[in-house]
Amino acid sequence: MEPKRGELPVWPSARGGAASSAALETDPVCRMKVEPSSAAAAVDHRGKTYWFCSRGCAERFEADPGRYVEAGPRPAVPETAPATATDWTCPMHPEISRRGPGSCPICGMALEPRVATAEEGESAELRDMSRRFRVSLALTIPVLVLAMSEMVFRGEIPGLPARLRGWIELLLATPVVLWGGLPFFARGLDSLRNRSPNMFTLIAMGTGAAWAASVVATGVPGALPDAFRGREGEGPVYFEAAAVITTLVLLGQVLELRARARTGEAIRALLGLAPKTARRVREGGVEEDVPLEDVRKGDTLRVRPGEKVPVDGVVLEGSSSVDESMITGEPIPVEKSAGDRVTGGTVNQGGSLLIEAERVGQETLLAQIVRTVAEAQRTRARIQRLADTVSSWFVPAVVVVAALTFAVWAVWGPEPRLAHGLVNAVAVLIIACPCALGLATPMSILVGTGRGARGGVLVRDAEALESLEKVDVLVVDKTGTLTEGKPRVTEVVPAPGGTEQELLRLVAGLERASEHPLASALLAAATERGIAPAELSSFEALPGRGVSGTAGGRAIAAGNAGLFEQLGISLETLRAPAEELQRRGRTVIFVAVDGTPAGLIAVSDPVRKTTPRALEDLRGRGIQLVMLTGDGRATAEAVARELGIGEVHAEVLPDRKGEVVAELQRRGRVVAMAGDGINDAPALARAHVGIAMGSGTDIAMETAGVTLVKGDLMGIVRAVRLSRAVMRNIRENLFLAFVYNVLAIPVAAGVLYPFFGLLLSPMIAAAAMTASSVSVIANALRLRRAEL
């Protein structure tokens, strides 16, 4: 019999089958039904006995009962963000937002989805442009053959009078220009309506002028001035130029759209990490495969060897190694066992895991990464303002240059003067299209932020990426950044007359309500020693100093020396043992009970294995390291000596952290701040670039410009490498675009003709314009292979 919707799964009894519903208890950790007679463990809390399906669940409950009992029952359905229609935007103008596909009213480029979808395929725009290109190419080839044949025979083709040839070219070229090039004329007209001339303005003017002049010359040759006629008295016929230009621009659009689609590969790869289904464990231990969207918070899921973890959750049973490289960029699999957290999209390599779903849908880390990358890809770097300023004046200036070109050739050019003027003016209009200039920056940002996401570096906006390249000082917190952030209690030193057990019992009771990493260490130490934490009555967190409250009926305060000074409690009896422990690199927690010194607890937080290598790499890049921590000076200096960090600011309160960053900025330094806690948020916001370690709090991540999925200094190294690679790529693109236009426009205008007799055909200009845009995108795509 299948359970009703909303019912919790039943853990099988030791005798096999489903336990009798009359005698079932609910495991408060995993929410499974447990028969007390066959439960793996039982724990008494506040006069009530709780039963557990496994020893792992019992240990998690003992470490923090308040999380599972006082929080109340969990909702069966998660609160997820509502689904919305996909917005479409312009890669060059992210402020443009539409509910569907279309063209940008500013630059005329095809809009694309703001967030790439997992399904890769041709867009409607690409299909349309491809169809127009194929038909236009089929019609353009015979037009071009006719034009080349005339040059071969130096005049009239045998058996084909010039006038008849002109009508054939008119019939073949007109569908190419008017149907194949219809999107260009429509966008060019929109640009005039919107008073925003762009590349399509120039294309429409160039092809339209060449085609219109040819139509008049073919249909009413006597209507043209004599200056348009050649020695044979014929008018100019440039159908092949108009058709070839249109076809080449269509080819450029096809290549560009295909290349632009590849810039979304990073997001599609991330979206592809999530499996389509999950294996849910139902009541009675029955397992079923369900669509991923049907998974709810609190569901129990089975992840078999080789399968992807479907959602973010916590391991209830089993042990395995999990490949997290696609999320963190770290190639070494991570061992997971009961109580450890797993991330959706990672791959279970070894044994079977039973997990509880904690974050599903839009709440998962993978969904957050996709949102962050998509938002970052649509932001603008400061360097783009240069391109924007140039582009705003560029098209009007090109029209003026084209008009001057026509005028100069019409007055001083060889016969037919007006025909030469028209050809060169068209060449100027076509070759000067500013598409490459506009694409230079956004394409690099698109590809670069996607590459960063695959390496565990999430960039919040392009300005952060740009600023990170210039950073010469990195300010780092100690706990969780330089160190593992998983401290362990090494010594418990009670005051005379006290005991280790009683001191740890009271402090553990107080720390149950704290989210600081040291609180977890104290609770774990109490659990290891079999000490039940005292009952908590009140609690207050004092950022930068410690915590205080009432536990076991006693007034408890635990924190650093600053807390004791604030409370007016003398440290004399504890000073000597504290200094000795601090010299050995321990973090010391001073404890007072009922206003009297009660002892101290020493905690050691080992340095991350990757920290020394990361610091060496950063120093090699000319970045100075500064440690900024709220820990005691002796402890901080011991860690700094071990790592070779010269400047240390210890015992710093959260508001003071921001002041230290500001002081470094006043010295003219470009400062990046890396931290992982709420107390780091002010400094992260003040720094030129805030870097949040992914193992930290949401507040720190919201404040920072760069987030590292894995809280590791090697992530900072990757972020610095990424920023320098992206900015170098942007400069290369801008150089290509600027140099192309600076050199190409004068050549198209005919400056080489007086010296070498060289003129640039409008057809060659169209090919060059297409090549410039594609080369910029191709250069940006190189970032996909950037070594981080």
XYZ file of N, CA, C and O in Angstrom, residues 268-410:
572
model
N 25.052 25.694 -19.481
C 24.412 24.437 -19.861
C 25.102 23.247 -19.205
O 24.458 22.281 -18.825
N 26.427 23.336 -19.090
C 27.157 22.250 -18.417
C 26.767 22.167 -16.948
O 26.602 21.077 -16.395
N 26.600 23.332 -16.302
C 26.184 23.337 -14.902
C 24.767 22.775 -14.761
O 24.492 21.975 -13.866
N 23.867 23.207 -15.648
C 22.499 22.705 -15.589
C 22.458 21.199 -15.845
O 21.615 20.482 -15.285
N 23.370 20.720 -16.674
C 23.404 19.297 -16.985
C 23.930 18.437 -15.854
O 23.837 17.209 -15.911
N 24.491 19.070 -14.817
C 25.012 18.293 -13.690
C 23.891 17.644 -12.894
O 24.059 16.564 -12.338
N 22.755 18.320 -12.795
C 21.657 17.781 -11.993
C 21.009 16.612 -12.732
O 20.677 16.721 -13.906
N 20.804 15.494 -12.055
C 20.138 14.359 -12.706
C 18.663 14.669 -12.942
O 18.094 15.579 -12.342
N 18.040 13.939 -13.834
C 16.622 14.144 -14.134
C 15.716 13.506 -13.094
O 14.583 13.943 -12.892
N 16.210 12.464 -12.426
C 15.385 11.741 -11.449
C 16.171 11.538 -10.158
O 17.385 11.720 -10.114
N 15.443 11.159 -9.117
C 16.056 10.816 -7.830
C 15.392 9.534 -7.329
O 14.230 9.252 -7.649
N 16.138 8.790 -6.539
C 15.588 7.537 -5.987
C 15.141 7.803 -4.552
O 15.960 7.970 -3.650
N 13.832 7.857 -4.369
C 13.265 8.200 -3.066
C 12.932 6.934 -2.290
O 12.401 5.956 -2.851
N 13.233 6.949 -0.988
C 12.926 5.825 -0.103
C 11.585 6.099 0.551
O 11.440 7.066 1.310
N 10.606 5.259 0.262
C 9.266 5.464 0.792
C 9.082 4.699 2.103
O 9.977 4.019 2.596
N 7.877 4.805 2.612
C 7.500 4.087 3.827
C 7.702 2.587 3.632
O 7.353 2.032 2.599
N 8.285 1.981 4.622
C 8.545 0.553 4.542
C 9.829 0.217 3.829
O 10.102 -0.954 3.577
N 10.603 1.226 3.482
C 11.864 0.991 2.810
C 11.750 0.769 1.320
O 12.735 0.449 0.664
N 10.536 0.932 0.774
C 10.342 0.761 -0.665
C 10.988 1.943 -1.398
O 10.812 3.101 -1.018
N 11.736 1.642 -2.453
C 12.424 2.683 -3.207
C 11.771 2.871 -4.571
O 11.339 1.906 -5.206
N 11.707 4.136 -5.016
C 11.107 4.448 -6.304
C 11.858 5.603 -6.948
O 12.400 6.479 -6.262
N 11.922 5.611 -8.275
C 12.516 6.712 -9.018
C 11.442 7.746 -9.310
O 10.378 7.410 -9.850
N 11.720 8.985 -8.930
C 10.755 10.077 -9.139
C 11.452 11.218 -9.870
O 12.679 11.382 -9.776
N 10.695 12.032 -10.624
C 11.302 13.213 -11.255
C 11.913 14.130 -10.204
O 11.389 14.244 -9.086
N 12.999 14.775 -10.565
C 13.709 15.616 -9.604
C 12.812 16.707 -9.031
O 12.919 17.051 -7.854
N 11.902 17.252 -9.863
C 11.050 18.334 -9.371
C 10.047 17.865 -8.324
O 9.431 18.698 -7.635
N 9.871 16.535 -8.154
C 8.951 16.016 -7.147
C 9.621 15.810 -5.796
O 8.949 15.467 -4.809
N 10.934 15.979 -5.730
C 11.644 15.800 -4.463
C 11.335 16.981 -3.545
O 11.351 18.137 -3.968
N 11.043 16.692 -2.280
C 10.707 17.709 -1.295
C 11.717 17.700 -0.152
O 12.370 16.692 0.120
N 11.813 18.844 0.495
C 12.699 18.953 1.650
C 12.275 17.925 2.699
O 11.092 17.801 3.014
N 13.230 17.202 3.236
C 12.934 16.178 4.222
C 12.808 14.787 3.640
O 12.800 13.805 4.392
N 12.729 14.665 2.304
C 12.663 13.338 1.686
C 13.967 12.575 1.917
O 15.053 13.176 2.001
N 13.841 11.270 2.000
C 15.018 10.408 2.108
C 15.326 9.836 0.733
O 14.445 9.271 0.072
N 16.569 9.978 0.306
C 16.956 9.588 -1.046
C 18.121 8.610 -0.999
O 19.004 8.715 -0.137
N 18.113 7.688 -1.921
C 19.218 6.742 -2.070
C 20.093 7.183 -3.239
O 19.596 7.466 -4.329
N 21.408 7.268 -3.019
C 22.351 7.599 -4.085
C 23.293 6.413 -4.235
O 24.126 6.145 -3.363
N 23.144 5.711 -5.341
C 23.939 4.512 -5.562
C 25.279 4.860 -6.198
O 25.455 5.963 -6.729
N 26.246 3.932 -6.155
C 27.561 4.199 -6.744
C 27.445 4.591 -8.214
O 26.705 3.970 -8.978
N 28.158 5.635 -8.611
C 28.149 6.104 -9.982
C 27.050 7.095 -10.299
O 27.043 7.689 -11.375
N 26.104 7.275 -9.373
C 25.004 8.207 -9.615
C 25.360 9.610 -9.129
O 26.213 9.790 -8.262
N 24.655 10.586 -9.692
C 24.809 11.960 -9.243
C 23.920 12.216 -8.032
O 22.793 11.711 -7.962
N 24.430 13.007 -7.097
C 23.625 13.412 -5.954
C 22.534 14.355 -6.473
O 22.838 15.351 -7.123
N 21.257 14.067 -6.221
C 20.198 14.864 -6.856
C 20.001 16.251 -6.268
O 19.706 17.199 -7.002
N 20.124 16.405 -4.953
C 19.886 17.695 -4.301
C 20.903 17.880 -3.176
O 21.645 16.956 -2.833
N 20.937 19.057 -2.590
C 21.785 19.287 -1.422
C 21.157 18.578 -0.222
O 19.943 18.685 0.010
N 21.981 17.892 0.525
C 21.433 17.176 1.671
C 22.511 16.754 2.643
O 23.675 17.164 2.537
N 22.124 15.928 3.594
C 23.049 15.429 4.600
C 22.985 13.907 4.598
O 21.915 13.321 4.413
N 24.139 13.279 4.773
C 24.219 11.817 4.746
C 23.629 11.251 6.033
O 24.027 11.641 7.136
N 22.675 10.341 5.882
C 22.096 9.650 7.035
C 22.811 8.341 7.302
O 23.065 7.992 8.455
N 23.118 7.620 6.247
C 23.784 6.328 6.388
C 24.709 6.095 5.215
O 24.476 6.609 4.110
N 25.738 5.277 5.447
C 26.653 4.901 4.382
C 27.893 5.771 4.363
O 27.979 6.798 5.032
N 28.853 5.339 3.590
C 30.082 6.107 3.410
C 30.560 5.909 1.976
O 30.355 4.845 1.384
N 31.177 6.936 1.446
C 31.620 6.878 0.056
C 32.551 8.044 -0.206
O 32.704 8.962 0.618
N 33.176 8.032 -1.365
C 33.933 9.189 -1.836
C 33.110 9.858 -2.918
O 32.535 9.187 -3.776
N 33.036 11.174 -2.871
C 32.196 11.944 -3.784
C 33.064 12.894 -4.588
O 33.878 13.646 -4.024
N 32.920 12.854 -5.902
C 33.659 13.743 -6.794
C 32.935 15.087 -6.851
O 31.830 15.188 -7.400
N 33.555 16.134 -6.285
C 32.955 17.463 -6.251
C 33.640 18.433 -7.203
O 33.435 19.638 -7.135
N 34.455 17.899 -8.126
C 35.276 18.761 -8.977
C 34.430 19.673 -9.863
O 34.835 20.788 -10.180
N 33.263 19.210 -10.286
C 32.442 20.028 -11.169
C 31.849 21.226 -10.444
O 31.412 22.181 -11.074
N 31.849 21.207 -9.111
C 31.325 22.323 -8.330
C 32.441 23.168 -7.749
O 32.391 24.399 -7.771
N 33.483 22.515 -7.218
C 34.534 23.239 -6.504
C 35.794 23.448 -7.317
O 36.623 24.282 -6.962
N 35.983 22.663 -8.388
C 37.220 22.753 -9.154
C 38.333 21.903 -8.567
O 39.410 21.828 -9.138
N 38.086 21.255 -7.416
C 39.097 20.423 -6.775
C 38.986 18.997 -7.310
O 37.915 18.381 -7.238
N 40.079 18.435 -7.852
C 39.985 17.121 -8.503
C 39.925 15.939 -7.548
O 39.528 14.856 -7.958
N 40.330 16.104 -6.284
C 40.411 14.971 -5.367
C 39.040 14.702 -4.756
O 38.418 15.601 -4.179
N 38.515 13.464 -4.871
C 37.213 13.136 -4.266
C 37.241 13.338 -2.756
O 38.285 13.211 -2.104
N 36.073 13.650 -2.200
C 35.940 13.935 -0.767
C 35.208 12.777 -0.107
O 34.167 12.324 -0.596
N 35.757 12.292 1.010
C 35.115 11.201 1.743
C 33.883 11.714 2.474
O 33.919 12.758 3.118
N 32.788 10.974 2.364
C 31.538 11.346 3.015
C 31.040 10.178 3.857
O 31.118 9.022 3.452
N 30.507 10.530 5.042
C 29.897 9.529 5.911
C 28.741 10.193 6.640
O 28.414 11.352 6.376
N 28.107 9.470 7.552
C 26.929 9.982 8.252
C 27.217 11.336 8.888
O 28.226 11.522 9.574
N 26.334 12.285 8.654
C 26.477 13.624 9.208
C 27.103 14.619 8.261
O 26.995 15.832 8.473
N 27.775 14.139 7.193
C 28.412 15.049 6.235
C 27.378 15.546 5.220
O 26.413 14.852 4.893
N 27.631 16.729 4.705
C 26.729 17.307 3.713
C 27.224 16.984 2.307
O 28.420 16.929 2.050
N 26.260 16.792 1.407
C 26.557 16.532 0.005
C 25.848 17.571 -0.846
O 24.834 18.139 -0.442
N 26.387 17.798 -2.034
C 25.885 18.850 -2.910
C 25.293 18.257 -4.172
O 25.879 17.356 -4.780
N 24.154 18.766 -4.576
C 23.505 18.298 -5.787
C 24.391 18.490 -7.006
O 25.006 19.536 -7.173
N 24.449 17.472 -7.869
C 25.269 17.545 -9.069
C 26.612 16.863 -8.933
O 27.262 16.584 -9.939
N 27.052 16.588 -7.699
C 28.310 15.878 -7.512
C 28.080 14.379 -7.738
O 26.949 13.898 -7.751
N 29.169 13.632 -7.906
C 29.053 12.228 -8.313
C 29.515 11.302 -7.193
O 30.638 11.434 -6.687
N 28.650 10.385 -6.809
C 28.980 9.383 -5.814
C 29.811 8.290 -6.469
O 29.342 7.592 -7.372
N 31.045 8.119 -6.018
C 31.956 7.193 -6.688
C 32.016 5.817 -6.047
O 32.307 4.833 -6.710
N 31.769 5.747 -4.734
C 32.004 4.478 -4.051
C 30.746 3.784 -3.595
O 29.969 3.277 -4.395
N 30.517 3.784 -2.275
C 29.401 3.043 -1.705
C 28.071 3.758 -1.847
O 27.976 4.877 -2.334
N 27.029 3.061 -1.388
C 25.677 3.610 -1.429
C 25.486 4.591 -0.273
O 25.945 4.343 0.846
N 24.806 5.705 -0.548
C 24.540 6.721 0.462
C 23.042 6.907 0.625
O 22.295 6.932 -0.353
N 22.599 7.039 1.868
C 21.228 7.410 2.169
C 21.270 8.845 2.675
O 21.929 9.131 3.677
N 20.604 9.756 1.962
C 20.696 11.167 2.326
C 19.316 11.744 2.592
O 18.297 11.235 2.099
N 19.302 12.799 3.379
C 18.083 13.572 3.613
C 18.158 14.852 2.796
O 19.154 15.588 2.867
N 17.125 15.136 2.005
C 17.093 16.346 1.188
C 16.900 17.569 2.081
O 15.943 17.640 2.844
N 17.843 18.499 1.986
C 17.762 19.726 2.785
C 17.425 20.949 1.943
O 16.697 21.836 2.371
N 17.992 21.027 0.718
C 17.700 22.162 -0.167
C 17.376 21.607 -1.551
O 18.164 20.848 -2.124
N 16.239 21.987 -2.061
C 15.786 21.480 -3.352
C 15.400 22.641 -4.257
O 15.266 23.781 -3.810
N 15.223 22.349 -5.546
C 14.775 23.377 -6.488
C 15.728 24.546 -6.580
O 16.940 24.383 -6.735
N 15.190 25.749 -6.449
C 15.987 26.966 -6.560
C 16.863 27.220 -5.351
O 17.649 28.162 -5.343
N 16.720 26.396 -4.289
C 17.519 26.597 -3.081
C 18.882 25.921 -3.158
O 19.757 26.225 -2.356
N 19.072 24.980 -4.087
C 20.308 24.216 -4.117
C 21.494 25.090 -4.504
O 21.335 26.141 -5.141
N 22.670 24.649 -4.114
C 23.886 25.382 -4.454
C 24.052 25.484 -5.963
O 24.444 26.524 -6.491
N 23.723 24.412 -6.685
C 23.856 24.414 -8.136
C 22.967 25.488 -8.755
O 23.388 26.219 -9.660
N 21.718 25.608 -8.275
C 20.808 26.634 -8.792
C 21.332 28.027 -8.483
O 21.244 28.948 -9.302
N 21.902 28.206 -7.284
C 22.466 29.510 -6.921
C 23.657 29.852 -7.811
O 23.833 31.006 -8.209
N 24.479 28.851 -8.121
C 25.630 29.092 -8.994
C 25.162 29.525 -10.377
O 25.685 30.486 -10.951
N 24.161 28.835 -10.915
C 23.646 29.188 -12.242
C 23.116 30.616 -12.247
O 23.384 31.398 -13.172
N 22.367 30.993 -11.191
C 21.835 32.357 -11.125
C 22.963 33.379 -11.046
O 22.930 34.416 -11.712
N 23.966 33.097 -10.229
C 25.070 34.036 -10.070
C 25.825 34.231 -11.369
O 26.153 35.356 -11.760
N 26.118 33.125 -12.063
C 26.848 33.214 -13.329
C 26.034 33.984 -14.360
O 26.555 34.855 -15.070
N 24.730 33.673 -14.456
C 23.880 34.349 -15.439
C 23.821 35.845 -15.183
O 23.877 36.659 -16.112
N 23.717 36.239 -13.910
C 23.666 37.666 -13.586
C 24.999 38.341 -13.881
O 25.045 39.462 -14.391
N 26.098 37.653 -13.553
C 27.423 38.245 -13.791
C 27.682 38.426 -15.282
O 28.318 39.401 -15.698
N 27.202 37.505 -16.094
C 27.459 37.576 -17.527
C 26.785 38.785 -18.171
O 27.172 39.195 -19.264
N 25.800 39.353 -17.514
C 25.083 40.501 -18.084
C 25.519 41.822 -17.455
O 24.898 42.851 -17.685
N 26.552 41.812 -16.653
C 27.053 43.056 -16.073
C 28.144 43.647 -16.964
O 28.664 42.982 -17.861
N 28.490 44.899 -16.684
C 29.445 45.599 -17.528
C 30.708 45.946 -16.752
O 30.648 46.368 -15.603
N 31.814 45.776 -17.418
C 33.087 46.207 -16.848
C 33.306 47.694 -17.162
O 32.759 48.226 -18.127
N 34.105 48.335 -16.325
C 34.369 49.765 -16.542
C 35.046 50.001 -17.891
O 34.824 51.023 -18.541
N 35.870 49.048 -18.309
C 36.596 49.219 -19.570
C 35.628 49.284 -20.755
O 35.963 49.824 -21.819
N 34.416 48.762 -20.571
C 33.455 48.775 -21.666
C 32.945 50.186 -21.944
O 32.431 50.465 -23.019
N 33.078 51.080 -20.967
C 32.610 52.453 -21.195
C 33.354 53.106 -22.351
O 32.791 53.926 -23.069
N 34.628 52.742 -22.518
C 35.395 53.276 -23.642
C 34.756 52.857 -24.960
O 34.540 53.683 -25.857
N 34.455 51.553 -25.078
C 33.822 51.061 -26.306
C 32.449 51.694 -26.505
O 32.064 52.042 -27.628
N 31.683 51.857 -25.400
C 30.355 52.458 -25.503
C 30.448 53.902 -25.994
O 29.649 54.346 -26.829
N 31.420 54.650 -25.460
C 31.576 56.047 -25.865
C 31.947 56.149 -27.340
O 31.388 56.962 -28.089
N 32.900 55.294 -27.757
C 33.310 55.315 -29.166
C 32.134 54.924 -30.063
O 31.867 55.568 -31.086
N 31.400 53.869 -29.678
C 30.305 53.386 -30.507
C 29.208 54.431 -30.670
O 28.557 54.515 -31.724
N 28.945 55.224 -29.611
C 27.871 56.214 -29.692
C 28.137 57.269 -30.758
O 27.211 57.855 -31.321
N 29.415 57.542 -31.044
C 29.784 58.522 -32.064
C 30.192 57.874 -33.379
O 30.330 58.552 -34.399
N 30.382 56.561 -33.339
C 31.029 55.899 -34.465
C 30.165 55.900 -35.724
O 30.628 56.276 -36.806
N 28.910 55.449 -35.604
C 28.062 55.318 -36.794
C 27.821 56.676 -37.465
O 27.981 56.794 -38.690
N 27.447 57.726 -36.720
C 27.307 59.026 -37.385
C 28.596 59.471 -38.068
O 28.562 60.045 -39.168
N 29.740 59.191 -37.411
C 31.023 59.596 -38.011
C 31.280 58.821 -39.299
O 31.797 59.380 -40.285
N 30.914 57.539 -39.320
C 31.118 56.732 -40.526
C 30.252 57.250 -41.666
O 30.688 57.316 -42.826
N 29.010 57.622 -41.370
C 28.135 58.174 -42.411
C 28.750 59.449 -42.999
O 28.739 59.662 -44.214
N 29.323 60.277 -42.125
C 29.977 61.503 -42.595
C 31.181 61.159 -43.473
O 31.389 61.751 -44.540
N 31.981 60.178 -43.030
C 33.148 59.765 -43.814
C 32.711 59.213 -45.164
O 33.337 59.500 -46.201
N 31.639 58.425 -45.171
C 31.142 57.870 -46.434
C 30.680 58.987 -47.375
O 30.944 58.953 -48.592
N 29.996 59.991 -46.810
C 29.544 61.119 -47.634
C 30.727 61.901 -48.199
O 30.740 62.291 -49.378
N 31.751 62.113 -47.368
C 32.948 62.821 -47.836
C 33.667 62.001 -48.907
O 34.196 62.559 -49.883
N 33.701 60.678 -48.721
C 34.330 59.808 -49.720
C 33.634 59.951 -51.067
O 34.292 60.084 -52.118
N 32.300 59.904 -51.035
C 31.541 60.058 -52.274
C 31.825 61.405 -52.923
O 32.044 61.504 -54.140
N 31.846 62.470 -52.095
C 32.060 63.814 -52.626
C 33.449 63.964 -53.238
O 33.618 64.536 -54.331
N 34.477 63.462 -52.566
C 35.848 63.591 -53.068
C 36.006 62.846 -54.378
O 36.590 63.364 -55.348
N 35.487 61.617 -54.460
C 35.594 60.853 -55.701
C 34.753 61.487 -56.816
O 35.139 61.447 -57.995
N 33.611 62.061 -56.453
C 32.754 62.690 -57.461
C 33.406 63.924 -58.081
O 33.154 64.259 -59.245
